[in-house]
Amino acid sequence: GSRVRVVSGESVQRMAAHSATGAGRGGSPSATGGDSSSGVVGDTWGFDFEWTLRAGAQTIEQHQYMEFRYVNVVFADSLAARAGWALRAWRVEYPWEEGHARFDSSDATLNAVWELSRYTVQAGIIDTYTDSNTRERRPYEADGLVAATARGWVQRDFAWARHSHSYVFAFPTWPVEWQQMTTLLAYADYWATGEADLAAAYMPLLVHNLRLQDRDGTGLLNCSAVTRGGCAAGRAGQGHHIVDWRPAPNRSMFAFSEHLSVTQAFALAGLGRLGSLAELLNLSALAASLAGEAAALRASMEARMWDGNGTGRWCDGACSEVGWRSGVTTSAWMLWLGLLPAASVPAAWSQLAGWGLEGFGDYGAFVFLGALAAFDGDDGSALLRALTKCDAQSWCAMMRDYNATMTREGLYGAGGTSSHPWGTAPLAGVAGGVVGVSQTSPGFATFSVRPRLARLTHATLRVPTLHGFIDVHATPNETRVAPPCGTTATVCVRDGSAPRRLLLDGSPAAAQVADGRHRCAVGVGCGAGGRARRVSLE
């Protein structure tokens, strides 16, 4: 809300919005910085008020729940009132710990994109993940997938998402893929907290949300099972489907049909994750049932959706229905969810890296970056290119073209809201991709660090975990990591062409592995007094 005090009678107009044109872009911390009064608010999702004031001092208040960052005040009659007016605003925010995360690198654009995303998590989310507090203030599953993941990279508060998760488990939204996604949210909660009690409380609903009831005679989930024509992307209503959003994938990326690959992927991945949780909870009968369902669905997918030519690939649907097409959208989701056989991974990764971020929305960008980070296909150049490019479809363009201080609903074009936390995929792309921090057991009890610096000369990152903070400083020739005491790390450095010795704190590493692109010291614990452990090659 805001408060306006005016001391003389004037006609005044106030406009508030998320974006500004021209030079004005002050009002809140941002990656772009700047502070000027010459800008004009614009774009959509703003607020426009016009008041005719009486003579004399007065105060006008409004208490609507509004979000804005830029304000223009226009005095229509004269300049007389400008000397005696004041504008104030209040804000509501969730507790935030500044020291829980930090990032710096040799690339200024990458630093700005990370800060844009971090500030969005700080200022754009209160106690619930939502579509956007500007517009739809209820939890959405995909917004939770991205926003809760992003928040986990920057705040040591891993139970924060639980009440939002609980709501969407019981009251899912309309897209079928969003409902299926609840199984990933439950598994992510276990991975973050080390506790499976949330999944235990909602297990029957989670099984239902997999949408196995939508299978037809092919054994595949049919996207028209609930609503005729529900396969059309972006059409709202129960039983309809979203593959990606703002924009939906174009025809070069994905072929729509009655049996969407993404829908099958969420079901199969969800069955695997729920099966693991059921075993952890000693629900042996349920675990066996879920394993059987997974085997049956995989068999149907392999019979109808698998193209065995070359190294093999998944089609966008039943291969005969989509003309044996296998677009980048299918490759991204299958690689991200771990549903490709090892022999097929390099080709899928190369397809994605060659295509780039173009055509993916904010949500799709989260999947795209996760898929690139899932395999060491290069030195990190593909990830860095997606994160730092400055064309029309980029986080860089959000700041440059819209003076954005938070991520937008879509990666390009006007429209949508400009305070969308599901645009914060760069936090995961930087931490899990470029710096290469990856947990290998719940709560980061064990983890690995495999930097992919590409052209970067250095990168410094702090990651919050249940056990404490992981501090990483990586250069092309050395990786320094301070693991929290009680945790064990695998710390890697980029391998060169010539054989060299791997050193841990200046001495030959006693336990080490090589994975083709990295040489890694294994079993690395905390240093004396919390000092960083140093892995290098000589």
XYZ file of C-alpha atoms in Angstrom:
538
model
C 0.000 0.000 0.000
C 1.021 3.629 0.002
C 0.253 6.933 1.705
C 0.164 10.324 0.012
C 0.197 13.625 1.897
C -0.603 16.796 -0.011
C -0.691 20.293 1.554
C -2.508 22.296 -1.128
C -5.469 21.651 -3.349
C -4.444 20.034 -6.604
C -5.597 17.323 -8.973
C -3.057 14.538 -8.649
C -2.580 11.295 -10.514
C -0.452 8.435 -9.176
C 0.623 5.457 -11.231
C 2.494 2.477 -9.793
C 3.841 -0.520 -11.676
C 6.478 -3.233 -11.822
C 8.456 -1.847 -14.736
C 9.753 1.525 -15.834
C 10.889 3.019 -19.117
C 13.572 5.620 -19.442
C 16.129 6.219 -16.742
C 13.990 5.736 -13.617
C 14.690 2.481 -11.858
C 15.140 3.077 -8.158
C 13.185 2.024 -5.113
C 14.593 -1.358 -4.171
C 17.862 -3.277 -4.282
C 18.403 -4.718 -7.720
C 20.994 -6.170 -10.003
C 20.799 -3.116 -12.229
C 20.907 -0.440 -9.542
C 20.256 3.152 -10.485
C 18.068 5.905 -9.072
C 16.437 8.589 -11.149
C 13.170 10.493 -11.263
C 12.983 10.734 -15.041
C 11.548 7.274 -15.784
C 7.920 6.479 -16.584
C 6.121 3.463 -15.254
C 4.778 1.108 -17.842
C 3.944 -2.402 -18.977
C 1.149 -4.387 -17.312
C 0.042 -5.243 -13.778
C 0.299 -1.697 -12.488
C -2.112 0.495 -10.534
C -3.503 3.828 -11.710
C -5.302 6.206 -9.329
C -6.573 9.725 -9.867
C -7.628 11.935 -6.944
C -9.083 15.455 -6.890
C -7.999 17.034 -3.624
C -9.639 19.672 -1.479
C -7.755 22.720 -0.268
C -5.546 22.456 2.784
C -3.384 19.794 4.336
C -4.696 16.250 4.060
C -3.678 12.626 4.110
C -4.906 9.959 1.682
C -4.368 6.280 2.476
C -5.209 3.067 0.684
C -4.600 -0.384 2.069
C -4.965 -2.715 -0.886
C -2.482 -5.580 -1.175
C -0.452 -4.241 -4.090
C 3.006 -4.903 -5.378
C 4.918 -2.237 -7.241
C 8.414 -0.837 -7.459
C 8.084 2.314 -9.561
C 5.791 5.277 -8.886
C 4.930 8.368 -10.940
C 3.049 11.223 -9.287
C 1.601 13.772 -11.731
C 0.201 17.127 -10.512
C -2.275 18.099 -13.184
C -2.919 21.768 -12.310
C 0.383 23.320 -11.287
C 3.679 22.722 -9.563
C 2.549 24.396 -6.350
C 2.031 21.221 -4.330
C 5.351 19.593 -5.132
C 7.190 21.312 -2.299
C 4.897 19.961 0.385
C 3.960 16.401 -0.402
C 5.316 13.050 0.713
C 4.774 9.493 -0.461
C 5.275 6.554 1.871
C 4.694 2.837 1.452
C 4.666 -0.151 3.782
C 5.726 -3.660 3.002
C 5.295 -7.109 4.445
C 8.185 -9.532 4.257
C 9.155 -12.958 5.499
C 12.255 -13.155 7.747
C 15.433 -13.192 5.689
C 18.994 -13.976 6.752
C 21.479 -12.027 4.640
C 24.462 -14.220 5.431
C 22.957 -17.481 4.232
C 24.049 -17.172 0.618
C 26.473 -15.313 -1.580
C 27.832 -15.593 -5.083
C 30.497 -13.817 -7.076
C 32.296 -14.616 -10.302
C 34.437 -13.019 -12.971
C 31.330 -12.401 -15.136
C 29.329 -9.273 -14.237
C 26.231 -10.405 -16.135
C 26.168 -13.757 -14.353
C 26.479 -11.956 -11.012
C 23.588 -9.631 -11.911
C 21.344 -12.507 -13.040
C 22.030 -14.380 -9.802
C 21.225 -11.260 -7.754
C 18.028 -10.623 -9.753
C 16.894 -14.131 -8.872
C 18.011 -13.963 -5.255
C 16.200 -10.688 -4.651
C 13.051 -12.126 -6.247
C 13.084 -14.931 -3.685
C 13.662 -12.463 -0.860
C 11.110 -9.792 -1.793
C 8.614 -11.685 -3.937
C 7.720 -14.499 -1.536
C 6.240 -14.231 1.935
C 5.257 -17.442 3.727
C 3.649 -19.177 0.738
C 4.870 -19.848 -2.775
C 2.323 -18.430 -5.196
C 1.803 -17.792 -8.887
C 2.659 -14.147 -8.161
C 1.375 -12.038 -5.307
C 0.461 -9.430 -7.897
C -2.140 -11.709 -9.428
C -2.936 -15.210 -8.109
C -2.182 -15.610 -4.435
C -2.594 -19.348 -4.067
C 0.087 -22.007 -4.195
C 0.785 -23.549 -7.594
C 2.808 -26.728 -7.912
C 5.188 -25.601 -10.671
C 5.773 -22.279 -8.929
C 6.592 -24.288 -5.820
C 8.947 -26.582 -7.694
C 11.054 -23.656 -8.909
C 10.601 -21.218 -6.011
C 11.112 -23.762 -3.221
C 14.191 -25.123 -4.993
C 15.523 -21.601 -5.467
C 14.894 -20.660 -1.843
C 16.708 -23.772 -0.687
C 19.863 -22.507 -2.422
C 19.817 -19.182 -0.550
C 18.134 -19.704 2.858
C 18.769 -22.251 5.591
C 15.047 -22.780 6.220
C 14.088 -26.105 4.700
C 10.652 -26.537 6.266
C 9.484 -23.214 4.772
C 7.668 -24.832 1.826
C 5.838 -27.487 3.829
C 2.539 -25.749 4.419
C 2.341 -24.728 0.737
C 3.180 -28.302 -0.282
C 0.467 -29.591 2.030
C -2.106 -27.324 0.410
C -1.385 -28.360 -3.180
C -1.237 -32.042 -2.216
C -4.809 -31.793 -0.943
C -6.081 -29.123 -3.371
C -4.112 -29.465 -6.606
C -4.527 -26.980 -9.435
C -5.919 -27.808 -12.860
C -2.953 -28.803 -15.093
C -2.398 -32.563 -15.087
C 1.392 -32.154 -15.038
C 1.104 -29.839 -12.026
C -0.834 -32.525 -10.133
C 1.772 -35.128 -11.041
C 4.468 -32.750 -9.831
C 3.299 -33.097 -6.224
C 5.262 -36.352 -5.980
C 8.453 -34.441 -6.849
C 7.638 -31.852 -4.180
C 7.211 -34.561 -1.543
C 10.495 -36.186 -2.529
C 12.280 -32.807 -2.577
C 11.047 -32.173 0.969
C 12.568 -35.470 2.096
C 15.801 -34.674 0.251
C 15.967 -31.247 1.925
C 14.967 -32.224 5.469
C 15.935 -35.888 5.754
C 12.404 -36.608 7.004
C 9.676 -38.479 5.107
C 6.784 -37.516 7.396
C 5.236 -35.089 4.886
C 5.005 -37.830 2.275
C 3.634 -40.235 4.883
C 0.821 -37.838 5.768
C -0.325 -37.465 2.153
C 0.682 -40.739 0.493
C -2.794 -41.735 -0.831
C -3.278 -38.294 -2.385
C 0.195 -38.358 -3.910
C -0.486 -41.713 -5.542
C -3.783 -40.376 -6.900
C -2.078 -37.246 -8.250
C 0.155 -39.361 -10.505
C -2.919 -39.626 -12.790
C -2.453 -43.323 -13.542
C -6.231 -43.438 -13.887
C -5.785 -41.579 -17.203
C -4.217 -44.624 -18.915
C -5.953 -46.041 -21.953
C -5.615 -49.331 -23.823
C -2.058 -48.493 -24.873
C -0.940 -48.470 -21.244
C -0.015 -44.771 -21.649
C -1.681 -41.787 -20.013
C -4.095 -40.220 -22.486
C -4.277 -36.438 -22.285
C -7.959 -36.420 -23.312
C -8.947 -38.841 -20.547
C -10.576 -36.170 -18.371
C -11.491 -33.465 -20.886
C -11.925 -33.853 -24.627
C -9.141 -31.892 -26.273
C -7.317 -31.536 -22.970
C -4.040 -32.092 -24.817
C -4.000 -28.497 -26.051
C -1.288 -26.670 -24.147
C -2.244 -23.579 -22.209
C -6.032 -24.081 -22.161
C -7.153 -23.724 -18.569
C -9.521 -26.197 -16.917
C -9.476 -29.515 -15.118
C -7.872 -32.240 -17.190
C -5.989 -29.855 -19.449
C -2.244 -29.979 -19.838
C 0.763 -27.670 -19.668
C 4.025 -28.783 -21.237
C 5.683 -25.379 -20.878
C 4.286 -21.875 -20.368
C 4.897 -18.424 -21.853
C 5.561 -19.773 -24.371
C 4.282 -23.269 -24.974
C 6.814 -25.233 -27.051
C 6.667 -24.516 -30.762
C 6.328 -27.235 -33.377
C 10.061 -27.470 -33.861
C 10.454 -28.278 -30.177
C 7.565 -30.647 -29.522
C 4.818 -32.540 -31.361
C 1.518 -32.643 -29.458
C -0.572 -35.827 -29.496
C -2.917 -37.863 -27.303
C 0.006 -39.347 -25.354
C 2.353 -36.555 -24.259
C 5.889 -37.626 -23.393
C 6.093 -35.108 -20.535
C 2.976 -36.564 -18.902
C 4.381 -40.096 -19.069
C 7.717 -38.824 -17.726
C 6.162 -37.224 -14.641
C 4.172 -40.392 -13.939
C 7.166 -42.716 -14.290
C 9.526 -40.487 -12.292
C 6.855 -40.002 -9.637
C 6.317 -43.731 -9.276
C 10.027 -44.196 -8.656
C 10.216 -41.455 -6.061
C 7.065 -42.528 -4.222
C 8.338 -46.103 -4.261
C 11.543 -44.987 -2.549
C 9.572 -43.054 0.063
C 7.264 -46.027 0.658
C 10.279 -48.273 1.292
C 11.722 -45.691 3.664
C 8.414 -45.627 5.543
C 8.293 -49.455 5.702
C 5.189 -49.541 3.502
C 6.353 -52.687 1.759
C 3.056 -53.588 0.068
C 2.674 -50.090 -1.358
C 6.315 -50.056 -2.471
C 5.806 -53.341 -4.320
C 2.608 -52.050 -5.947
C 4.289 -48.839 -7.111
C 7.241 -50.820 -8.488
C 4.815 -52.962 -10.472
C 3.021 -49.899 -11.850
C 6.359 -48.365 -12.814
C 7.449 -51.514 -14.626
C 4.155 -51.659 -16.541
C 4.271 -47.993 -17.547
C 7.914 -48.224 -18.612
C 7.132 -51.295 -20.699
C 4.300 -49.447 -22.467
C 6.530 -46.435 -23.033
C 9.348 -48.567 -24.427
C 6.954 -50.436 -26.705
C 5.321 -47.318 -28.167
C 7.540 -44.310 -27.489
C 11.110 -45.541 -27.799
C 13.032 -44.963 -31.032
C 15.913 -47.429 -30.937
C 17.805 -45.950 -33.879
C 21.334 -44.822 -33.068
C 21.849 -44.462 -29.318
C 18.084 -44.359 -28.779
C 15.672 -41.581 -27.827
C 12.145 -40.996 -26.551
C 9.578 -39.732 -29.043
C 7.319 -36.794 -28.142
C 4.454 -39.259 -27.787
C 3.670 -42.634 -29.250
C 6.196 -42.651 -32.098
C 3.606 -43.635 -34.712
C 1.370 -40.698 -33.626
C 4.059 -37.999 -33.807
C 5.922 -39.143 -36.891
C 8.851 -40.426 -34.825
C 9.681 -36.886 -33.759
C 11.849 -36.345 -30.687
C 12.148 -32.658 -29.903
C 14.281 -30.764 -27.429
C 11.363 -30.490 -24.997
C 11.137 -34.256 -24.595
C 14.925 -34.556 -24.316
C 15.028 -31.865 -21.623
C 12.339 -33.446 -19.427
C 13.655 -36.991 -19.833
C 17.238 -35.974 -19.043
C 16.206 -33.795 -16.091
C 14.069 -36.578 -14.592
C 16.755 -39.237 -15.132
C 14.707 -41.396 -17.518
C 17.282 -41.899 -20.273
C 19.579 -44.936 -20.395
C 23.220 -43.977 -19.961
C 24.069 -44.666 -23.604
C 21.438 -42.161 -24.769
C 22.382 -39.306 -22.457
C 25.256 -37.719 -24.470
C 23.150 -37.357 -27.633
C 20.205 -35.859 -25.724
C 22.518 -33.457 -23.920
C 24.133 -32.376 -27.192
C 20.702 -31.789 -28.727
C 19.804 -29.466 -25.849
C 23.141 -27.651 -25.816
C 22.956 -27.137 -29.573
C 19.397 -25.784 -29.386
C 19.938 -23.425 -26.435
C 17.416 -21.717 -24.185
C 15.369 -20.279 -27.064
C 11.694 -21.257 -26.989
C 11.617 -22.335 -23.336
C 9.571 -20.408 -20.786
C 10.600 -19.645 -17.207
C 9.424 -23.051 -15.996
C 10.969 -24.766 -19.007
C 14.214 -22.907 -18.333
C 14.351 -24.534 -14.887
C 14.074 -27.947 -16.545
C 16.515 -26.982 -19.317
C 19.221 -25.840 -16.885
C 18.654 -28.903 -14.702
C 19.033 -31.158 -17.726
C 22.290 -29.479 -18.790
C 23.619 -29.814 -15.237
C 22.737 -33.518 -15.143
C 25.602 -34.488 -17.462
C 29.136 -33.209 -18.035
C 28.754 -32.634 -21.750
C 31.229 -29.770 -21.952
C 33.247 -27.419 -19.743
C 30.153 -25.467 -18.694
C 29.922 -23.272 -21.781
C 26.325 -24.288 -22.594
C 25.139 -23.412 -19.087
C 27.038 -20.133 -19.010
C 25.751 -19.153 -22.438
C 22.120 -19.712 -21.375
C 22.555 -17.805 -18.117
C 24.415 -14.778 -19.480
C 23.107 -14.214 -22.994
C 21.489 -10.814 -23.553
C 19.134 -11.332 -26.485
C 15.376 -10.743 -26.213
C 14.818 -14.055 -24.402
C 17.103 -13.738 -21.419
C 17.327 -12.651 -17.812
C 19.775 -9.996 -18.946
C 17.050 -8.497 -21.164
C 14.619 -8.370 -18.232
C 16.976 -5.969 -16.490
C 18.075 -4.058 -19.587
C 14.716 -3.662 -21.366
C 12.265 -3.554 -18.452
C 14.410 -2.265 -15.583
C 13.278 -5.369 -13.739
C 14.269 -5.930 -10.143
C 12.458 -9.276 -10.006
C 12.126 -12.052 -12.548
C 9.214 -11.856 -14.978
C 6.503 -14.409 -15.771
C 7.986 -15.163 -19.168
C 11.508 -15.057 -20.501
C 10.642 -12.667 -23.295
C 8.009 -10.230 -24.498
C 5.697 -7.872 -22.658
C 2.761 -9.021 -20.578
C 2.457 -11.246 -17.562
C 3.576 -10.223 -14.133
C 6.990 -8.864 -13.266
C 7.259 -10.503 -9.859
C 7.183 -14.183 -10.742
C 9.351 -16.380 -8.479
C 9.244 -19.241 -10.976
C 11.685 -17.182 -13.033
C 14.457 -17.837 -10.496
C 15.930 -20.898 -12.225
C 19.378 -19.202 -12.405
C 19.912 -19.882 -8.691
C 19.867 -23.613 -9.379
C 21.665 -23.140 -12.694
C 24.553 -21.340 -11.016
C 24.834 -23.418 -7.838
C 24.105 -26.864 -9.237
C 25.340 -26.243 -12.761
C 28.196 -23.752 -13.035
C 29.678 -24.253 -9.560
C 28.532 -27.884 -9.624
C 27.336 -28.361 -6.040
C 25.156 -31.467 -5.829
C 23.831 -33.252 -2.781
C 24.222 -37.018 -2.871
C 22.168 -37.834 0.237
C 19.335 -36.149 2.145
C 20.197 -32.951 3.966
C 23.590 -32.627 2.224
C 25.114 -35.191 4.584
C 27.186 -36.065 1.522
C 27.673 -33.905 -1.546
C 29.937 -33.289 -4.501
C 31.446 -30.170 -6.067
C 32.278 -30.396 -9.790
C 32.874 -26.858 -11.133
C 32.094 -26.143 -14.795
C 33.639 -22.713 -15.126
C 34.070 -22.523 -18.910
C 35.538 -19.023 -19.476
C 35.169 -17.911 -15.834
C 38.408 -17.219 -14.006
C 36.796 -17.704 -10.605
C 33.484 -18.372 -8.842
C 32.662 -18.100 -5.138
C 29.480 -19.538 -3.666
C 27.892 -20.155 -0.268
C 25.202 -22.847 0.000
C 23.059 -23.325 3.152
C 22.439 -26.893 4.372
C 20.989 -28.598 7.424
C 24.538 -29.203 8.668
C 25.794 -25.674 8.108
C 27.160 -23.692 5.184
C 29.181 -25.004 2.263
C 31.646 -22.396 1.020
C 33.218 -22.915 -2.400
C 35.873 -20.954 -4.241
C 36.744 -22.395 -7.644
C 39.308 -21.428 -10.260
C 40.291 -23.352 -13.394
C 43.133 -25.072 -11.524
C 41.896 -25.349 -7.967
C 38.726 -25.973 -5.959
C 38.526 -24.881 -2.337
C 35.601 -26.187 -0.288
C 34.758 -25.762 3.382
C 32.421 -28.695 4.162
C 30.330 -28.403 7.341
C 31.668 -30.718 10.035
C 29.765 -33.971 10.031
C 29.444 -34.020 6.243
C 31.568 -35.705 3.595
C 32.357 -34.206 0.201
C 33.690 -35.296 -3.149
C 35.702 -32.301 -4.365
C 36.744 -32.093 -7.988
C 38.930 -30.049 -10.255
C 38.766 -29.908 -14.036
C 41.073 -32.514 -15.546
C 43.574 -31.578 -18.217
C 44.940 -33.516 -21.137
C 48.268 -34.324 -19.516
C 48.309 -36.699 -16.531
C 49.005 -34.866 -13.297
C 48.875 -35.668 -9.612
C 45.738 -34.844 -7.650
C 46.516 -33.012 -4.420
C 44.418 -32.507 -1.315
C 45.752 -29.666 0.829
C 49.079 -29.901 -0.997
C 49.591 -33.666 -0.539
C 48.627 -36.522 -2.882
C 44.958 -37.374 -2.387
C 44.681 -40.797 -0.773
C 41.256 -41.551 -2.250
C 40.351 -40.238 -5.676
C 38.213 -40.897 -8.736
C 38.206 -39.661 -12.331
C 35.027 -39.264 -14.388
C 36.475 -38.180 -17.727
C 36.249 -34.427 -17.231
C 37.118 -34.132 -13.526
C 39.578 -35.586 -11.058
C 38.061 -35.777 -7.610
C 39.205 -36.283 -4.027
C 36.648 -38.382 -2.164
C 35.798 -38.590 1.528
C 36.729 -34.961 2.195
C 35.600 -33.761 5.628
C 35.776 -30.410 7.364
C 39.134 -28.756 7.875
C 40.694 -27.910 11.208
C 38.966 -24.873 12.650
C 36.569 -24.828 9.708
C 39.251 -24.008 7.158
C 38.672 -24.804 3.491
C 40.051 -27.967 1.935
C 42.051 -27.408 -1.246
C 41.990 -29.767 -4.251
C 44.366 -29.101 -7.158
C 46.443 -30.761 -9.846
C 50.216 -30.565 -10.262
